[in-house]
Coordinates of C-alpha atoms and ligand atoms in Angstrom, one line a residue:
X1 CA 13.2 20.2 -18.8
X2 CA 14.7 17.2 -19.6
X3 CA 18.0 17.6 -17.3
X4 CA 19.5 14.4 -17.1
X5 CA 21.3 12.5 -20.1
X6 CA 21.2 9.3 -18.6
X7 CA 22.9 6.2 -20.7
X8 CA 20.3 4.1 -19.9
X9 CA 16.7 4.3 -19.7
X10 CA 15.0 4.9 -16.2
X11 CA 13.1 2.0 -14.8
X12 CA 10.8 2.5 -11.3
X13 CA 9.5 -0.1 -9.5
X14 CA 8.7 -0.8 -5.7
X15 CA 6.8 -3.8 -3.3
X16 CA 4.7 -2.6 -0.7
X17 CA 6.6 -4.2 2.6
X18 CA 4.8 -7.1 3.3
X19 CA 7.6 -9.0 5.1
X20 CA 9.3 -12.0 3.4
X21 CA 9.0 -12.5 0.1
X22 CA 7.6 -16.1 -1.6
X23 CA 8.0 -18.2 -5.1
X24 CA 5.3 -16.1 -6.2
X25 CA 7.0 -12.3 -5.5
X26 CA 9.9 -13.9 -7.2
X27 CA 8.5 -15.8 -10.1
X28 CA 6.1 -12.2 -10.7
X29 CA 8.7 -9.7 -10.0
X30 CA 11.7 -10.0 -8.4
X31 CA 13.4 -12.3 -10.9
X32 CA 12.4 -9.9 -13.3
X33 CA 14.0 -6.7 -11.6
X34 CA 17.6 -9.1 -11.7
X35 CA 17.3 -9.3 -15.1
X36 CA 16.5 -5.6 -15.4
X37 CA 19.3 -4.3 -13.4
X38 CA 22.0 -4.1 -16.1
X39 CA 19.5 -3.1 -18.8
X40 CA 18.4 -0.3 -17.5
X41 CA 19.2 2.7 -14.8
X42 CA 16.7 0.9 -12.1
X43 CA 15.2 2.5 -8.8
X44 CA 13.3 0.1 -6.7
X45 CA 11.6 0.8 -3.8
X46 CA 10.0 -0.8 -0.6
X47 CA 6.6 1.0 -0.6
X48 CA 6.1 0.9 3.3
X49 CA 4.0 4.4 2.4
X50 CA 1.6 2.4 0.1
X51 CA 1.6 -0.8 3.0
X52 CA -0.7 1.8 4.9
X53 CA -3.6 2.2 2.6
X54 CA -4.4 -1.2 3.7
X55 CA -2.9 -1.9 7.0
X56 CA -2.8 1.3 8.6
X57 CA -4.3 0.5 12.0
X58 CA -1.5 -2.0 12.9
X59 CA 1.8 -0.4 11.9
X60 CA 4.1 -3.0 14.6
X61 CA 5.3 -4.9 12.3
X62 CA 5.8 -2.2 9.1
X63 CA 9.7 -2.2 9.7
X64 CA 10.8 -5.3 10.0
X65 CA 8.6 -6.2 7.1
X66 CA 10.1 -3.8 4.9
X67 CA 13.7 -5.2 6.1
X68 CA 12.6 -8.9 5.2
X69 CA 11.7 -7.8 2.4
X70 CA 15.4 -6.0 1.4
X71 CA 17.3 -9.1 2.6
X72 CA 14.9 -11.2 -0.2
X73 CA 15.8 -8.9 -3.0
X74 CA 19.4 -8.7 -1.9
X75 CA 19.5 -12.3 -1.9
X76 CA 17.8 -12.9 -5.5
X77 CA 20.8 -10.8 -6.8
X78 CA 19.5 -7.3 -6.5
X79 CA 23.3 -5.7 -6.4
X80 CA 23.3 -2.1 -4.7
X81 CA 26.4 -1.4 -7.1
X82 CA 24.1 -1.8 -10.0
X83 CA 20.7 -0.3 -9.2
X84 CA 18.8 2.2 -6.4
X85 CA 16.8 0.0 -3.9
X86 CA 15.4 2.7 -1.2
X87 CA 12.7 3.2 1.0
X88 CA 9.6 5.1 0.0
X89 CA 8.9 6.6 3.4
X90 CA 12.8 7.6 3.8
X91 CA 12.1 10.1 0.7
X92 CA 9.7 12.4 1.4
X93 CA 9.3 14.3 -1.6
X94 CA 7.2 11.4 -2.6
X95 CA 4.8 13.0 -0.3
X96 CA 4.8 16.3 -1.7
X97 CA 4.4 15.2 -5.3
X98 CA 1.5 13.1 -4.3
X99 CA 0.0 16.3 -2.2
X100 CA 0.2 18.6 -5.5
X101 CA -0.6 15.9 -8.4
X102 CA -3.7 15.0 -5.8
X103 CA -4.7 18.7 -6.4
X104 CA -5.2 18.2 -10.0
X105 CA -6.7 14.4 -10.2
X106 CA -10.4 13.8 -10.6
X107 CA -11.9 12.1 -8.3
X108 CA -13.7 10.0 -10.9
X109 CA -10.2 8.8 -12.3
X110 CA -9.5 7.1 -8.8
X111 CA -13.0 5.8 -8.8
X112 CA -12.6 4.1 -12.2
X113 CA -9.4 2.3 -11.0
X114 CA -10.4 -1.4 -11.6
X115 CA -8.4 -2.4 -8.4
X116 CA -10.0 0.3 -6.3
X117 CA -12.8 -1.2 -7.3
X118 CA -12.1 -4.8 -7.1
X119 CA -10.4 -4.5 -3.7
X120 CA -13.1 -2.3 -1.9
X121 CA -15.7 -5.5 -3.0
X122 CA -13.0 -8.3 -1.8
X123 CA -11.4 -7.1 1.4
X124 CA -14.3 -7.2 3.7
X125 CA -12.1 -7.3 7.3
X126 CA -10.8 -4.1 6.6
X127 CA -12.6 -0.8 6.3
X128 CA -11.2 0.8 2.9
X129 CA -12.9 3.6 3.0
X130 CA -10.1 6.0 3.7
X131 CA -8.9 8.9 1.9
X132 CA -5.5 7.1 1.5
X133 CA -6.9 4.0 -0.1
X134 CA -8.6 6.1 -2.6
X135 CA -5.4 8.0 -3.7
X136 CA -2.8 5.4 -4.0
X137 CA -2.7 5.4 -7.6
X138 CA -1.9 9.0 -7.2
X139 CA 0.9 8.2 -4.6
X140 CA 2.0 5.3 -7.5
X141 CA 1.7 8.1 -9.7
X142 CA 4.2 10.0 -7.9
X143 CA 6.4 7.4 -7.3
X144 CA 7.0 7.2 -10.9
X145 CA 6.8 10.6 -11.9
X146 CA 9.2 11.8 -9.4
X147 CA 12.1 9.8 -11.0
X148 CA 10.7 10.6 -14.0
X149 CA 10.6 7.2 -15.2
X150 CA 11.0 5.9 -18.6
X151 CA 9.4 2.6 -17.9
X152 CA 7.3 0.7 -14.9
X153 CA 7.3 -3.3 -14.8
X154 CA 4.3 -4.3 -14.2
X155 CA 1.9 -7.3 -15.0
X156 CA -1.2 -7.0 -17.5
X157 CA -3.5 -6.0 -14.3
X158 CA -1.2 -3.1 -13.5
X159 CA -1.8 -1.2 -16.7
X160 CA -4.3 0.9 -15.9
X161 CA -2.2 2.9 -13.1
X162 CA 0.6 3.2 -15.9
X163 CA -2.1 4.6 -17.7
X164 CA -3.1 6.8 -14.9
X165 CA -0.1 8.2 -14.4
X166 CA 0.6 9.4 -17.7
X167 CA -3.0 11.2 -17.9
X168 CA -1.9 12.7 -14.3
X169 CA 1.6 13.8 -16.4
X170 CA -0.3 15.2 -19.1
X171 CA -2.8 16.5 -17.6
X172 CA 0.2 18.6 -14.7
X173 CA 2.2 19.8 -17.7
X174 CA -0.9 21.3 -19.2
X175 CA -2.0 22.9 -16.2
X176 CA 2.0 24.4 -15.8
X177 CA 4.1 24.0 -18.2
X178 CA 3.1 27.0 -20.0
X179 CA 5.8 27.7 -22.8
X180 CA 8.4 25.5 -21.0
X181 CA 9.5 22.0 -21.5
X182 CA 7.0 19.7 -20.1
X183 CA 8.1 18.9 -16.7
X184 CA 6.8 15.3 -16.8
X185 CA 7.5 13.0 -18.9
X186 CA 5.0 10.3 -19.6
X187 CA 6.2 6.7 -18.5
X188 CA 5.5 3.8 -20.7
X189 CA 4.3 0.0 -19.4
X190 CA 7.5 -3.0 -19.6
X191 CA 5.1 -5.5 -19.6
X192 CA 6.4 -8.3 -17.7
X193 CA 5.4 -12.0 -18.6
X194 CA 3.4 -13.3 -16.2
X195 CA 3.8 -16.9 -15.3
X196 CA 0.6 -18.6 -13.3
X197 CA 2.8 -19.9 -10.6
X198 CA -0.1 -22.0 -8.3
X199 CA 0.6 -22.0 -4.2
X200 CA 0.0 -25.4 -2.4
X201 CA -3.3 -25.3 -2.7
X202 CA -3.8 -24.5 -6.4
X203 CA -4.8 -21.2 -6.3
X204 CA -2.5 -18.2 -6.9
X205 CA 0.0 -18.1 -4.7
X206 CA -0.9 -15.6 -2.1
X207 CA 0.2 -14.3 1.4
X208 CA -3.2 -14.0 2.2
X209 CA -4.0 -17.5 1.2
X210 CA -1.3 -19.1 3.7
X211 CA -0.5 -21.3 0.3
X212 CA 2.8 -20.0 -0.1
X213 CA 6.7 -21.3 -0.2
X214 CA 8.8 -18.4 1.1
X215 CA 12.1 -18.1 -0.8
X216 CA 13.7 -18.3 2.6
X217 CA 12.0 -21.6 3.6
X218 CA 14.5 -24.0 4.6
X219 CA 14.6 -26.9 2.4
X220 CA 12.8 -29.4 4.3
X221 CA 10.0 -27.1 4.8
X222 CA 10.4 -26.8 1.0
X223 CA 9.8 -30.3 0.6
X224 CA 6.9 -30.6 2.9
X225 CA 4.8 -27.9 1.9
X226 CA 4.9 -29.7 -1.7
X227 CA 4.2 -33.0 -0.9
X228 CA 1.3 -31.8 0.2
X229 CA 0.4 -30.0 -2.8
X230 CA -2.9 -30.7 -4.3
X231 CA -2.7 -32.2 -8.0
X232 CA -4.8 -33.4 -10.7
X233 CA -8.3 -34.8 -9.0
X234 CA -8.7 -37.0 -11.6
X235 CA -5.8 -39.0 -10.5
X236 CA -7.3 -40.3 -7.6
X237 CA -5.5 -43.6 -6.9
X238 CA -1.8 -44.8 -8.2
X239 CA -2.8 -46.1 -11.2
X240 CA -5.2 -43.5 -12.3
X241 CA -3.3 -41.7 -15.4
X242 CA -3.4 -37.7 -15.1
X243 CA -2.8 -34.4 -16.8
X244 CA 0.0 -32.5 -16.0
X245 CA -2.0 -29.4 -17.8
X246 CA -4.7 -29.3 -15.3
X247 CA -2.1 -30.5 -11.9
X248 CA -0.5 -27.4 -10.4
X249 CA 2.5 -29.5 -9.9
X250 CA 2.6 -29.9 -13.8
X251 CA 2.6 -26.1 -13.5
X252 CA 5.1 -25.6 -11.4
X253 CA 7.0 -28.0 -13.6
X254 CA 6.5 -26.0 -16.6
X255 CA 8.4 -23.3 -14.8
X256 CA 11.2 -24.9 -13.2
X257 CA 12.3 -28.1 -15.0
X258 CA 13.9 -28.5 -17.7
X259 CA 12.7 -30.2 -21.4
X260 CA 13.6 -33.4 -20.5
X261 CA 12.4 -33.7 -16.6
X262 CA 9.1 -32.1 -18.2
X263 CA 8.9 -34.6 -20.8
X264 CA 9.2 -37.4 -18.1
X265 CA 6.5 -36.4 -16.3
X266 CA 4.0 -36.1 -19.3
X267 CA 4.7 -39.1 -20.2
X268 CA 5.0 -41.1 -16.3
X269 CA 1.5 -38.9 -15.3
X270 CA -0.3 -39.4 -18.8
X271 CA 0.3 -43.0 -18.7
X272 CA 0.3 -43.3 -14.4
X273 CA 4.1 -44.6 -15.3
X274 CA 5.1 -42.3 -12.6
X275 CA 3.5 -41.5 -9.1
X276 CA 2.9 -37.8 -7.7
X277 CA 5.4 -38.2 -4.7
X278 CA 8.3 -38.9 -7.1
X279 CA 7.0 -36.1 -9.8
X280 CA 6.6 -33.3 -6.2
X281 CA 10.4 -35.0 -5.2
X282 CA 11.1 -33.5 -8.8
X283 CA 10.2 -30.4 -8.7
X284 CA 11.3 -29.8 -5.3
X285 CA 14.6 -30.5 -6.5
X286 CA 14.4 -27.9 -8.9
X287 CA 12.9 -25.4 -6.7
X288 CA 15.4 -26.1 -4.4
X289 CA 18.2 -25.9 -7.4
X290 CA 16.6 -21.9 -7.5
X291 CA 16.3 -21.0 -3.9
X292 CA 19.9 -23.0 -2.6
X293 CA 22.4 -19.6 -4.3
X294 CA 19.2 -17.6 -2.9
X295 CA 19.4 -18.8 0.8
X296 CA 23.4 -18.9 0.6
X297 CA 23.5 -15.0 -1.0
X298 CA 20.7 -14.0 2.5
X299 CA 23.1 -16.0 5.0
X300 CA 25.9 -13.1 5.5
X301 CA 22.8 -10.0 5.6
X302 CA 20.5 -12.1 8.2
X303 CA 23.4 -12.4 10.2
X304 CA 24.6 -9.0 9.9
X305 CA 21.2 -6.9 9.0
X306 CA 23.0 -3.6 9.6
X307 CA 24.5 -4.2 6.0
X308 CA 21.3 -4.5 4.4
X309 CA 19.6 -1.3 6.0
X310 CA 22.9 0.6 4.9
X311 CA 22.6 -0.3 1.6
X312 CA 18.7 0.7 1.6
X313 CA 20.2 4.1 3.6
X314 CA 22.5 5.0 0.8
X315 CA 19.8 4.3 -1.8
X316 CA 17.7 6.8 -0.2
X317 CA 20.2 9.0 -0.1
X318 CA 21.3 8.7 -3.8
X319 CA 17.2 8.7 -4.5
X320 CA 16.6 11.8 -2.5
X321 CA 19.0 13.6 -4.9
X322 CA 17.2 13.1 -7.7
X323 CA 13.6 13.6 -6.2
X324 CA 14.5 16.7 -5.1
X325 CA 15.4 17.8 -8.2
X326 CA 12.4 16.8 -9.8
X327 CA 10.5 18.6 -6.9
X328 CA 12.2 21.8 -7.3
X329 CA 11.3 21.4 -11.3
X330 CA 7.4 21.0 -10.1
X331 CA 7.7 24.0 -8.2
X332 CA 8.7 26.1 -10.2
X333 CA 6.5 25.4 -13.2
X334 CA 3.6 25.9 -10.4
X335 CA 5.3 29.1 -9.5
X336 CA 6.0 27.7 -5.6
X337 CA 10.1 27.9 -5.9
X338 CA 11.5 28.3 -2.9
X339 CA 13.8 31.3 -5.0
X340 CA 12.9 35.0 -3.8
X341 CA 11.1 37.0 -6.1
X342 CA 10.7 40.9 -5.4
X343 CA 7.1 41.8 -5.0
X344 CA 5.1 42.1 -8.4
X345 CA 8.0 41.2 -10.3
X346 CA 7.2 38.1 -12.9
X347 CA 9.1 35.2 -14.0
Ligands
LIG1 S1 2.2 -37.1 -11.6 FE1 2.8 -35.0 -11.3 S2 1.7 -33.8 -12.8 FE2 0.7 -35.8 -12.7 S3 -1.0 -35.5 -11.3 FE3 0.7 -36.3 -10.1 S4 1.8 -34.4 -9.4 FE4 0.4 -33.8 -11.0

């Protein structure tokens, strides 16, 4: 039922609206989905629908979230003229798709999600136990399928749910597609690199870990949240040589400098040539060199925001269109079209 000839193959993607974005979201993702943009025909989506499975008991802040979240992406370079970005919630027939493709996944697929798993043991302060927490992959699932998506970014974690949704594909257009074209077609991983991008603390950089450096952080702030950066513990005083392989600095080096800056500070930390205030000053330059066109490209939207949620409102418009389409398709295969057909007559 493949109805659409489009020149360029269909890419889905979407954040759950966590509010503003960090180096992390962009290093991960959102630098990525730039890149994407003129490759491919891209949809991306603030998933305020898939915010809930975790945070449904406080929803006060799910809007604005999902609005600091568009301003980021519209500041990275994410151009309205050259891709779909949309709101999850704002196109329902996600909703329905989820409702029949939950009809047909096993509950032991969802229990075999390694995240399901993973986050039910880690996030204690929150009771998980909901029906919605246990279905997201099926509400991912529909996400893709309702675009009918060629490919999904993801990292290597996210595999499994790519995975999912093409045994949730297969497993609808065996149940309905009877002689007919399958309506589904099965999307395929883009596996994005992922670069280990360490917060100020030397773990991942994380919301949850209050480590982070928010693309929108002023550039003082910049520079203050990484002179306090932890580095190698080995270098303990001055004169104490280091390893810029084991010093998260060296790592956020790796990603932001250039050859020669990197080779300097090999070289200045290997041989304690070169103290860890002037190699942080470094790379705050450079991370500053990133987020400076970044900040300047938010300026006009945070001061006029109304521009922003029209561009997300004709996204959702434009995305609703082809939903629909794809809902209408899935109803009829299930024999559910909203077309009248005279009692006992057949298809
Ligand atoms: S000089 Fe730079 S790379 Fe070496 S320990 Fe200090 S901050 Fe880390």
């Amino acid at each position: 039922m493949a109805d659409r000839t489009p020149q360029k193959p269909r890419v889905l993607s979407g954040m759950r609206s966590t509010g503003k974005l960090h180096l992390g979201n962009f290093v991960g993702a959102l630098d990525n989905w730039v890149k994407l943009q003129d490759r491919y025909d891209c949809f991306f989506f603030v998933a305020d629908w898939h915010a809930l499975t975790t945070d449904y008991a406080d929803t006060s802040h799910i809007k604005q979230n999902s609005m600091e979240e568009l301003l980021d992406w519209l500041a990275a370079g994410l151009d309205p003229e050259r891709c779909t970005m949309f709101i999850q919630s704002h196109v329902p027939q996600h909703a329905e798709l989820h409702l029949l493709l939950s009809m047909i996944t096993p509950l032991g697929w969802l229990e075999r999600v390694p995240t399901y798993k993973e986050q039910r043991e880690n996030i204690k302060e929150k009771d998980l136990g909901t029906y919605g927490f246990l279905g997201y992959p099926v509400l991912q699932s529909a996400d893709i399928l309702i675009y009918k998506a060629d490919y999904v970014p993801v990292g290597e974690d996210q595999v499994p749910h790519v995975e999912l949704t093409r045994e949730i594909a297969r497993r609808f257009n065996m149940f309905y597609s009877g002689k007919r074209e399958y309506v589904f077609p099965e999307p395929q991983p883009l596996l994005t690199p992922a670069a280990k991008l360490p917060g100020t603390d030397g773990r991942k950089m994380s919301k949850s870990y209050g480590n982070f450096i928010n693309l929108s952080d002023p550039e003082p702030v910049v520079r203050q949240k990484l002179k306090t950066m932890v580095t190698d513990p080995a270098r303990v005083r001055r004169n104490d040589p280091g390893e810029p392989d084991v010093c998260p600095v060296g790592d956020l080096h790796k990603i932001f400098s250039n050859q020669q800056t990197l080779a300097k500070v090999y070289e200045g930390c290997r041989t304690a040539g070169i103290g860890c205030i002037e190699c942080k000053g470094w790379v705050a330059d450079n991370v500053m060199a990133v987020l400076a066109p970044i900040q300047e490209r938010r300026r006009p939207f945070e001061q006029n925001p109304k521009l922003a949620w029209d561009v997300l409102e004709a996204g959702s418009a434009r995305a609703r269109i082809v939903a629909q389409q794809t809902i209408e398709q899935a109803r009829e295969a299930m024999n559910m079209s909203h077309l009248y057909q005279p009692p006992g007559g057949s298809k």
